[in-house]
PDB file of C-alpha atoms in Angstrom:
ATOM      1  CA  MET L 225     -10.591   8.063  29.909  1.00 92.00           C
ATOM      2  CA  LYS L 226     -11.929   7.683  33.453  1.00 97.00           C
ATOM      3  CA  LYS L 227     -13.134  10.680  35.460  1.00 98.00           C
ATOM      4  CA  ILE L 228     -11.861  11.183  39.026  1.00 98.00           C
ATOM      5  CA  LEU L 229     -13.286  13.746  41.446  1.00 99.00           C
ATOM      6  CA  ILE L 230     -10.767  14.999  44.026  1.00 98.00           C
ATOM      7  CA  LEU L 231     -12.001  16.779  47.152  1.00 98.00           C
ATOM      8  CA  ASP L 232      -9.238  18.320  49.249  1.00 97.00           C
ATOM      9  CA  ASP L 233      -8.920  21.789  50.737  1.00 96.00           C
ATOM     10  CA  LYS L 234      -5.185  21.783  49.987  1.00 95.00           C
ATOM     11  CA  GLU L 235      -4.477  22.604  46.360  1.00 95.00           C
ATOM     12  CA  ALA L 236      -0.952  21.144  46.659  1.00 95.00           C
ATOM     13  CA  ILE L 237      -2.418  17.682  47.325  1.00 94.00           C
ATOM     14  CA  ALA L 238      -4.707  18.027  44.305  1.00 94.00           C
ATOM     15  CA  LYS L 239      -1.719  18.994  42.139  1.00 95.00           C
ATOM     16  CA  ILE L 240       0.309  15.989  43.325  1.00 94.00           C
ATOM     17  CA  LEU L 241      -2.618  13.672  42.660  1.00 94.00           C
ATOM     18  CA  SER L 242      -3.151  15.216  39.226  1.00 95.00           C
ATOM     19  CA  MET L 243       0.507  14.743  38.362  1.00 94.00           C
ATOM     20  CA  TYR L 244       0.381  11.028  39.089  1.00 93.00           C
ATOM     21  CA  ILE L 245      -3.138   9.958  38.195  1.00 95.00           C
ATOM     22  CA  GLY L 246      -4.050  12.724  35.735  1.00 92.00           C
ATOM     23  CA  LYS L 247      -1.975  11.318  32.884  1.00 89.00           C
ATOM     24  CA  GLU L 248      -4.490   8.544  32.241  1.00 92.00           C
ATOM     25  CA  ASN L 249      -7.596  10.074  33.834  1.00 96.00           C
ATOM     26  CA  GLU L 250      -9.648  13.246  33.690  1.00 97.00           C
ATOM     27  CA  ILE L 251      -9.297  15.056  37.025  1.00 98.00           C
ATOM     28  CA  VAL L 252     -11.895  17.374  38.547  1.00 98.00           C
ATOM     29  CA  TRP L 253     -10.900  19.115  41.806  1.00 98.00           C
ATOM     30  CA  PHE L 254     -12.846  21.090  44.377  1.00 98.00           C
ATOM     31  CA  ASP L 255     -11.596  22.494  47.675  1.00 97.00           C
ATOM     32  CA  ASN L 256     -14.716  21.427  49.583  1.00 94.00           C
ATOM     33  CA  PRO L 257     -17.304  18.653  49.308  1.00 97.00           C
ATOM     34  CA  GLN L 258     -20.268  21.006  48.927  1.00 97.00           C
ATOM     35  CA  LYS L 259     -18.860  22.187  45.587  1.00 98.00           C
ATOM     36  CA  GLY L 260     -18.436  18.531  44.663  1.00 98.00           C
ATOM     37  CA  ILE L 261     -22.093  17.840  45.461  1.00 98.00           C
ATOM     38  CA  VAL L 262     -23.192  20.760  43.253  1.00 98.00           C
ATOM     39  CA  TRP L 263     -21.038  19.325  40.437  1.00 99.00           C
ATOM     40  CA  LEU L 264     -22.571  15.856  40.933  1.00 98.00           C
ATOM     41  CA  ASP L 265     -26.088  17.306  40.995  1.00 97.00           C
ATOM     42  CA  GLN L 266     -25.391  18.907  37.603  1.00 98.00           C
ATOM     43  CA  GLY L 267     -25.289  15.390  36.142  1.00 97.00           C
ATOM     44  CA  ASN L 268     -21.579  14.639  36.415  1.00 98.00           C
ATOM     45  CA  ILE L 269     -20.823  11.085  37.556  1.00 98.00           C
ATOM     46  CA  PRO L 270     -17.149  10.269  38.183  1.00 99.00           C
ATOM     47  CA  ASP L 271     -15.700   6.762  38.109  1.00 98.00           C
ATOM     48  CA  LEU L 272     -13.917   7.419  41.397  1.00 98.00           C
ATOM     49  CA  ILE L 273     -13.869  10.003  44.193  1.00 99.00           C
ATOM     50  CA  ILE L 274     -10.798  10.713  46.319  1.00 98.00           C
ATOM     51  CA  THR L 275     -11.651  12.791  49.375  1.00 98.00           C
ATOM     52  CA  ASP L 276      -9.781  14.199  52.331  1.00 97.00           C
ATOM     53  CA  LEU L 277     -11.466  13.848  55.727  1.00 95.00           C
ATOM     54  CA  ASN L 278     -10.640  17.108  57.488  1.00 94.00           C
ATOM     55  CA  MET L 279     -11.984  20.011  55.469  1.00 94.00           C
ATOM     56  CA  PRO L 280     -13.837  23.196  56.395  1.00 88.00           C
ATOM     57  CA  ILE L 281     -17.559  23.549  55.647  1.00 91.00           C
ATOM     58  CA  MET L 282     -18.180  19.790  55.241  1.00 96.00           C
ATOM     59  CA  SER L 283     -16.013  16.864  56.291  1.00 96.00           C
ATOM     60  CA  GLY L 284     -15.061  13.984  54.045  1.00 95.00           C
ATOM     61  CA  GLU L 285     -16.984  11.698  56.394  1.00 96.00           C
ATOM     62  CA  GLU L 286     -20.175  13.750  55.967  1.00 97.00           C
ATOM     63  CA  PHE L 287     -19.610  13.673  52.207  1.00 98.00           C
ATOM     64  CA  LEU L 288     -19.129   9.879  52.213  1.00 98.00           C
ATOM     65  CA  LYS L 289     -22.343   9.467  54.208  1.00 98.00           C
ATOM     66  CA  TYR L 290     -24.203  11.698  51.721  1.00 97.00           C
ATOM     67  CA  ILE L 291     -22.858   9.751  48.728  1.00 98.00           C
ATOM     68  CA  LYS L 292     -23.667   6.327  50.157  1.00 97.00           C
ATOM     69  CA  GLN L 293     -27.213   7.365  51.135  1.00 97.00           C
ATOM     70  CA  ASN L 294     -27.977   8.852  47.714  1.00 96.00           C
ATOM     71  CA  GLN L 295     -29.536   6.470  45.179  1.00 96.00           C
ATOM     72  CA  LEU L 296     -27.774   8.162  42.251  1.00 96.00           C
ATOM     73  CA  TYR L 297     -24.280   8.172  43.733  1.00 98.00           C
ATOM     74  CA  ARG L 298     -23.941   5.237  46.124  1.00 96.00           C
ATOM     75  CA  GLU L 299     -22.212   2.979  43.564  1.00 97.00           C
ATOM     76  CA  ILE L 300     -19.371   5.480  43.017  1.00 98.00           C
ATOM     77  CA  LYS L 301     -16.120   4.210  44.516  1.00 98.00           C
ATOM     78  CA  VAL L 302     -14.677   6.489  47.214  1.00 98.00           C
ATOM     79  CA  ILE L 303     -11.092   6.547  48.496  1.00 98.00           C
ATOM     80  CA  ILE L 304     -10.424   8.347  51.772  1.00 98.00           C
ATOM     81  CA  LEU L 305      -7.144  10.257  51.942  1.00 95.00           C
ATOM     82  CA  SER L 306      -6.315  11.348  55.492  1.00 94.00           C
ATOM     83  CA  SER L 307      -3.508  12.061  57.933  1.00 93.00           C
ATOM     84  CA  ASN L 308      -5.489  10.160  60.594  1.00 93.00           C
ATOM     85  CA  ASP L 309      -3.767   6.784  60.990  1.00 94.00           C
ATOM     86  CA  SER L 310      -6.242   5.351  63.525  1.00 94.00           C
ATOM     87  CA  THR L 311      -7.154   1.735  62.770  1.00 96.00           C
ATOM     88  CA  THR L 312     -10.567   2.299  64.344  1.00 96.00           C
ATOM     89  CA  GLU L 313     -11.198   5.277  62.043  1.00 95.00           C
ATOM     90  CA  LYS L 314     -10.081   3.323  58.963  1.00 96.00           C
ATOM     91  CA  ILE L 315     -12.368   0.396  59.778  1.00 97.00           C
ATOM     92  CA  ARG L 316     -15.327   2.688  60.513  1.00 96.00           C
ATOM     93  CA  LEU L 317     -15.006   4.541  57.202  1.00 98.00           C
ATOM     94  CA  LEU L 318     -14.499   1.338  55.231  1.00 98.00           C
ATOM     95  CA  GLU L 319     -17.670  -0.010  56.868  1.00 98.00           C
ATOM     96  CA  MET L 320     -19.454   3.218  55.861  1.00 97.00           C
ATOM     97  CA  GLY L 321     -18.676   2.438  52.231  1.00 98.00           C
ATOM     98  CA  ALA L 322     -15.208   3.753  51.396  1.00 98.00           C
ATOM     99  CA  ILE L 323     -13.409   1.371  49.029  1.00 98.00           C
ATOM    100  CA  ASP L 324      -9.942   2.280  50.365  1.00 97.00           C
ATOM    101  CA  TYR L 325      -8.280   4.430  53.023  1.00 97.00           C
ATOM    102  CA  ILE L 326      -4.853   5.914  52.311  1.00 96.00           C
ATOM    103  CA  VAL L 327      -2.832   7.690  54.989  1.00 96.00           C
ATOM    104  CA  LYS L 328      -1.019  10.990  54.322  1.00 92.00           C
ATOM    105  CA  PRO L 329       1.794  11.399  53.641  1.00 92.00           C
ATOM    106  CA  PHE L 330       1.297   8.885  50.871  1.00 92.00           C
ATOM    107  CA  ASN L 331       3.498   7.447  48.163  1.00 94.00           C
ATOM    108  CA  PRO L 332       2.073   8.826  44.873  1.00 90.00           C
ATOM    109  CA  VAL L 333       3.238   5.775  42.911  1.00 92.00           C
ATOM    110  CA  GLU L 334       1.411   3.465  45.329  1.00 93.00           C
ATOM    111  CA  LEU L 335      -1.714   5.632  45.127  1.00 93.00           C
ATOM    112  CA  ASN L 336      -1.562   5.519  41.326  1.00 93.00           C
ATOM    113  CA  LEU L 337      -1.393   1.714  41.407  1.00 94.00           C
ATOM    114  CA  ARG L 338      -4.349   1.504  43.794  1.00 94.00           C
ATOM    115  CA  VAL L 339      -6.388   3.816  41.556  1.00 96.00           C
ATOM    116  CA  LYS L 340      -5.546   1.735  38.470  1.00 95.00           C
ATOM    117  CA  LYS L 341      -6.689  -1.438  40.234  1.00 94.00           C
ATOM    118  CA  LEU L 342      -9.997   0.164  41.215  1.00 94.00           C
ATOM    119  CA  LEU L 343     -10.699   1.500  37.739  1.00 93.00           C
TER     120      LEU L 343
END
C-alpha cells in the first residue's frame, strides 16, 4: 500500500481525496505544510504528496520549494491542487519540481487515475 501525504487547510477536500484515493492507499492529512514537515522529519517518507497552494502559515509553493531543496525529500513526487488556473503559475510550479498541477474544482475520478499513473 502506497502512502500519500495530503496538505490542505480545508478538511472537506481531504475527505473527498481520501474517499477516492484512500481505498488503495494510506492517507495522511495535515491542515498546514508545517505539520507535514514535522511528520516528514520524524522519518515518514510518503510515495506522493498532494498539496494545496493557498494555505495559512505556509503556502504550498513554499512547501514545494522546501521539499525540492531538501536532500532527503526532493525525490518525492508532488501534485499541486489549486483553484488558480493561470497557465503561467502552472508552468512555474512544474518547473519548480511539481509532477502535476490539478485545478479545483477537480474531477475525483480523474485525480484518482492521475495518482495511479504516478504510483
